[in-house]
CSV table of C-alpha atoms and ligand atoms in Angstrom, one decimal:
chain,number,residue,atom,x,y,z
A,1,MET,CA,0.0,0.0,0.0
A,2,TYR,CA,1.2,3.5,-0.8
A,3,THR,CA,2.1,6.0,1.9
A,4,LEU,CA,1.5,9.6,1.1
A,5,TYR,CA,3.4,12.3,3.0
A,6,SER,CA,1.1,15.3,2.7
A,7,ASP,CA,0.1,18.6,4.4
A,8,GLN,CA,-3.7,18.9,4.4
A,9,ARG,CA,-3.5,22.6,3.5
A,10,SER,CA,-1.2,22.0,0.5
A,11,GLY,CA,-2.8,22.2,-3.0
A,12,ASN,CA,0.0,20.1,-4.4
A,13,SER,CA,-0.7,17.4,-1.9
A,14,TYR,CA,-4.5,17.7,-2.5
A,15,LYS,CA,-3.9,16.8,-6.2
A,16,VAL,CA,-2.6,13.4,-5.1
A,17,ARG,CA,-5.3,12.8,-2.4
A,18,LEU,CA,-7.9,13.7,-5.1
A,19,ALA,CA,-6.4,11.3,-7.7
A,20,LEU,CA,-6.1,8.4,-5.3
A,21,ALA,CA,-9.7,8.9,-4.0
A,22,ARG,CA,-11.0,9.2,-7.5
A,23,LEU,CA,-9.2,6.0,-8.5
A,24,GLY,CA,-10.3,4.2,-5.4
A,25,ILE,CA,-6.7,3.4,-4.4
A,26,PRO,CA,-6.3,2.9,-0.7
A,27,PHE,CA,-3.3,4.7,0.9
A,28,LYS,CA,-1.8,5.6,4.3
A,29,LEU,CA,-1.7,9.3,5.0
A,30,VAL,CA,1.2,10.8,7.0
A,31,GLU,CA,0.6,14.4,7.9
A,32,VAL,CA,3.7,16.6,7.5
A,33,ASP,CA,3.3,20.1,9.0
A,34,ILE,CA,5.4,22.2,6.7
A,35,LEU,CA,4.9,25.3,8.8
A,36,GLN,CA,6.6,23.5,11.6
A,37,GLY,CA,9.5,22.6,9.3
A,38,GLU,CA,8.6,18.9,9.3
A,39,SER,CA,9.6,18.5,5.7
A,40,ARG,CA,13.1,19.8,6.5
A,41,THR,CA,14.1,17.3,9.2
A,42,PRO,CA,17.1,14.9,8.5
A,43,GLU,CA,14.6,12.0,8.5
A,44,PHE,CA,12.4,13.6,5.8
A,45,LEU,CA,15.3,14.9,3.7
A,46,ALA,CA,16.6,11.3,3.6
A,47,LYS,CA,13.3,10.5,1.8
A,48,ASN,CA,13.1,13.6,-0.3
A,49,PRO,CA,16.3,15.7,-0.5
A,50,ASN,CA,14.2,18.5,-1.9
A,51,GLY,CA,12.4,18.8,1.5
A,52,GLN,CA,8.9,19.1,0.1
A,53,ILE,CA,5.6,17.4,0.1
A,54,PRO,CA,3.7,15.7,-1.5
A,55,LEU,CA,5.9,12.6,-1.4
A,56,LEU,CA,4.7,9.1,-2.2
A,57,GLU,CA,6.3,5.9,-0.9
A,58,VAL,CA,5.5,3.6,-3.9
A,59,ALA,CA,7.5,0.6,-2.5
A,60,PRO,CA,9.5,0.1,0.6
A,61,ASN,CA,12.1,2.9,0.6
A,62,ARG,CA,11.3,4.0,-2.9
A,63,TYR,CA,9.9,7.6,-2.9
A,64,LEU,CA,8.4,9.7,-5.7
A,65,ALA,CA,8.2,13.5,-5.4
A,66,GLU,CA,6.7,16.3,-7.5
A,67,SER,CA,2.9,16.2,-7.5
A,68,ASN,CA,2.4,16.0,-11.3
A,69,ALA,CA,4.9,13.1,-11.6
A,70,ILE,CA,3.0,11.3,-8.8
A,71,LEU,CA,-0.3,11.9,-10.7
A,72,TRP,CA,1.2,10.2,-13.8
A,73,TYR,CA,2.4,7.3,-11.7
A,74,VAL,CA,-0.8,6.6,-9.7
A,75,ALA,CA,-3.1,7.2,-12.6
A,76,GLY,CA,-1.1,5.2,-15.1
A,77,GLY,CA,-3.3,2.7,-17.0
A,78,SER,CA,-6.5,4.5,-16.2
A,79,THR,CA,-8.4,7.0,-18.4
A,80,LEU,CA,-7.1,9.8,-16.2
A,81,ALA,CA,-3.6,9.4,-17.8
A,82,PRO,CA,-4.0,9.6,-21.5
A,83,GLU,CA,-1.9,7.0,-23.5
A,84,ASP,CA,-2.7,8.4,-27.0
A,85,ARG,CA,0.5,10.2,-28.1
A,86,ILE,CA,-1.0,13.6,-28.7
A,87,GLU,CA,-3.4,13.5,-25.7
A,88,ARG,CA,-0.5,12.5,-23.5
A,89,ALA,CA,1.5,15.5,-24.8
A,90,GLU,CA,-1.5,17.8,-24.3
A,91,ALA,CA,-1.9,16.6,-20.7
A,92,MET,CA,1.8,17.3,-20.1
A,93,GLN,CA,1.5,20.7,-21.8
A,94,TRP,CA,-1.2,21.8,-19.3
A,95,MET,CA,0.7,20.2,-16.3
A,96,PHE,CA,3.9,22.1,-17.2
A,97,PHE,CA,1.8,25.2,-17.6
A,98,GLU,CA,0.3,24.6,-14.1
A,99,GLN,CA,3.8,24.3,-12.6
A,100,HIS,CA,5.2,27.3,-14.4
A,101,SER,CA,2.4,29.8,-14.7
A,102,LEU,CA,-0.3,28.9,-12.2
A,103,GLU,CA,1.2,27.4,-9.1
A,104,PRO,CA,4.0,29.9,-8.6
A,105,ASN,CA,1.5,32.7,-8.6
A,106,ILE,CA,-1.9,31.5,-7.3
A,107,GLY,CA,-0.2,28.8,-5.2
A,108,ALA,CA,2.2,31.3,-3.7
A,109,ALA,CA,-0.6,33.8,-3.0
A,110,TYR,CA,-2.8,31.1,-1.4
A,111,PHE,CA,0.1,30.0,0.8
A,112,TRP,CA,1.1,33.5,2.0
A,113,LEU,CA,-2.3,35.2,2.1
A,114,SER,CA,-4.5,32.4,3.5
A,115,LEU,CA,-2.1,30.2,5.6
A,116,ILE,CA,0.5,32.5,7.0
A,117,LYS,CA,-0.4,35.1,9.7
A,118,GLY,CA,1.1,38.4,8.6
A,119,GLY,CA,2.0,36.9,5.2
A,120,ARG,CA,0.4,39.8,3.2
A,121,ASP,CA,2.8,42.3,4.9
A,122,LEU,CA,5.8,40.0,4.5
A,123,GLN,CA,5.2,39.4,0.8
A,124,GLN,CA,3.9,42.9,-0.2
A,125,HIS,CA,6.8,43.4,-2.6
A,126,VAL,CA,5.8,40.4,-4.8
A,127,LEU,CA,2.1,40.4,-4.4
A,128,ASP,CA,1.4,42.6,-7.5
A,129,ASP,CA,3.5,40.2,-9.6
A,130,TRP,CA,1.6,37.1,-8.3
A,131,MET,CA,-1.8,38.8,-9.0
A,132,GLU,CA,-0.8,39.9,-12.5
A,133,ASN,CA,0.7,36.6,-13.5
A,134,GLY,CA,-2.0,34.6,-11.8
A,135,TYR,CA,-4.7,36.5,-13.7
A,136,ARG,CA,-2.7,36.0,-16.9
A,137,ALA,CA,-2.8,32.2,-16.2
A,138,LEU,CA,-6.5,32.3,-15.5
A,139,GLY,CA,-7.0,34.2,-18.8
A,140,VAL,CA,-5.2,31.4,-20.7
A,141,MET,CA,-7.4,28.8,-19.0
A,142,GLU,CA,-10.5,30.8,-19.8
A,143,MET,CA,-9.7,30.9,-23.5
A,144,HIS,CA,-9.3,27.2,-23.6
A,145,LEU,CA,-12.3,26.3,-21.4
A,146,ALA,CA,-14.6,28.6,-23.4
A,147,ARG,CA,-14.3,26.0,-26.2
A,148,HIS,CA,-13.6,22.8,-24.3
A,149,ASP,CA,-15.2,21.1,-21.3
A,150,PHE,CA,-11.8,19.8,-20.0
A,151,PHE,CA,-8.2,20.4,-20.8
A,152,VAL,CA,-7.5,17.3,-22.9
A,153,ASN,CA,-9.8,16.4,-25.7
A,154,GLY,CA,-13.0,17.0,-23.8
A,155,TYR,CA,-12.6,14.5,-21.1
A,156,PHE,CA,-11.4,14.6,-17.4
A,157,THR,CA,-7.7,13.8,-16.9
A,158,ILE,CA,-4.9,14.4,-14.4
A,159,ALA,CA,-4.4,17.7,-16.2
A,160,ASP,CA,-7.7,18.9,-14.8
A,161,ILE,CA,-6.7,17.6,-11.3
A,162,ALA,CA,-3.4,19.4,-11.5
A,163,LEU,CA,-5.0,22.7,-12.5
A,164,TYR,CA,-8.0,22.4,-10.2
A,165,ALA,CA,-6.0,22.2,-7.0
A,166,TYR,CA,-5.0,25.9,-6.8
A,167,THR,CA,-7.7,27.4,-9.1
A,168,HIS,CA,-10.4,26.2,-6.7
A,169,VAL,CA,-8.8,28.2,-3.8
A,170,ALA,CA,-8.0,31.3,-5.9
A,171,GLU,CA,-10.9,33.3,-4.3
A,172,ARG,CA,-9.4,32.6,-0.9
A,173,CYS,CA,-6.4,34.7,-1.8
A,174,ASP,CA,-7.7,37.8,-3.5
A,175,PHE,CA,-8.4,36.5,-7.0
A,176,ASP,CA,-11.8,37.5,-8.3
A,177,LEU,CA,-13.1,34.8,-10.8
A,178,ALA,CA,-16.1,36.9,-11.9
A,179,ARG,CA,-14.5,37.6,-15.2
A,180,TYR,CA,-13.8,33.9,-15.8
A,181,PRO,CA,-17.1,32.3,-16.4
A,182,ALA,CA,-15.7,29.3,-18.3
A,183,VAL,CA,-13.2,28.7,-15.5
A,184,ARG,CA,-16.0,28.8,-12.9
A,185,ALA,CA,-18.1,26.4,-15.0
A,186,TRP,CA,-15.2,24.0,-15.3
A,187,LEU,CA,-14.6,24.2,-11.5
A,188,ALA,CA,-18.2,23.2,-11.0
A,189,ARG,CA,-17.9,20.3,-13.5
A,190,VAL,CA,-14.8,19.0,-11.8
A,191,ALA,CA,-16.5,19.1,-8.4
A,192,VAL,CA,-19.2,16.8,-9.5
A,193,GLU,CA,-16.9,14.2,-11.2
A,194,PRO,CA,-17.5,10.8,-9.7
A,195,GLY,CA,-15.2,10.1,-6.7
A,196,HIS,CA,-14.4,13.8,-6.2
A,197,VAL,CA,-13.3,14.7,-2.7
A,198,ALA,CA,-12.8,18.1,-1.1
A,199,MET,CA,-9.4,19.5,0.0
A,200,ASP,CA,-10.2,18.6,3.7
A,201,TRP,CA,-11.0,14.9,2.9
A,202,GLN,CA,-8.8,12.3,4.4
A,203,PRO,CA,-8.9,8.5,4.0
A,204,GLU,CA,-10.2,6.4,6.9
A,205,PRO,CA,-7.3,5.7,9.3
A,206,LEU,CA,-5.9,2.2,8.9
A,207,ALA,CA,-6.7,-0.4,11.5
A,208,ALA,CA,-3.9,-0.8,14.1
A,209,ALA,CA,-2.8,-4.2,12.7
A,210,GLU,CA,-2.1,-2.7,9.3
B,1,GSH,N1,6.8,21.3,-7.6
B,1,GSH,C1,6.4,20.7,-6.4
B,1,GSH,C2,6.2,21.7,-5.4
B,1,GSH,C3,6.0,21.1,-4.0
B,1,GSH,C4,5.8,22.2,-2.9
B,1,GSH,O1,5.9,23.4,-3.2
B,1,GSH,N2,5.5,21.8,-1.7
B,1,GSH,C5,5.3,22.7,-0.6
B,1,GSH,C6,3.9,22.6,-0.1
B,1,GSH,S1,2.7,22.9,-1.4
B,1,GSH,C7,6.3,22.3,0.5
B,1,GSH,O2,6.5,21.2,0.7
B,1,GSH,N3,6.8,23.3,1.2
B,1,GSH,C8,7.6,23.1,2.3
B,1,GSH,C9,9.0,23.5,2.1
B,1,GSH,O3,9.4,23.8,1.0
B,1,GSH,O4,9.7,23.4,3.1
B,1,GSH,C10,5.2,19.8,-6.6
B,1,GSH,O5,4.4,20.0,-7.5
B,1,GSH,O6,5.0,18.8,-5.8
């Protein structure tokens, strides 16, 4: 059984919880409090030298980091991870976009504005950049979603999971989605996908014997 090292408040970790829940894959959850430095201890760095969650133990002492790589791994062989050559490349296109254009802006704003006390003052100097670049990313998504129900060829994939994680909390960190009706409609579509779970969902704790 997989062990997922995750912080419940982390959008990157939520991607993996959502994919595993949707796929009906049981897993053990280990909560890592990143605000207490728990991802930077020598024990954790031995598992992931990059000191970040999410981290998935896929086999004894074999660890996989980077949320989107984990999505490809856990969803492999399912319809969530396209195998068709162009669809696979399109999914990657949007997942790279997520890491390069969305997560560093909306993810950063979410972390500092909604999780860190006093974060707004501490990050005042970069806030305008996050907002400008975050809105730019939302604009790109809006253009695509105005013509497509999902990111890859009209059906739900891990590209949607990757982009959903921080887009669905954008309004908790100053972003106004009123000008993005197609993004809002897509958020609503994703939220009613079978097996969808909310960010605060956790798997049932394992019985002591396991
Ligand atoms: N590109 C990585 C980013 C992971 C990441 O930024 N993790 C954050 C939480 S969302 C973290 O572990 N922060 C704690 C730290 O860096 O010490 C991914 O997609 O998994």
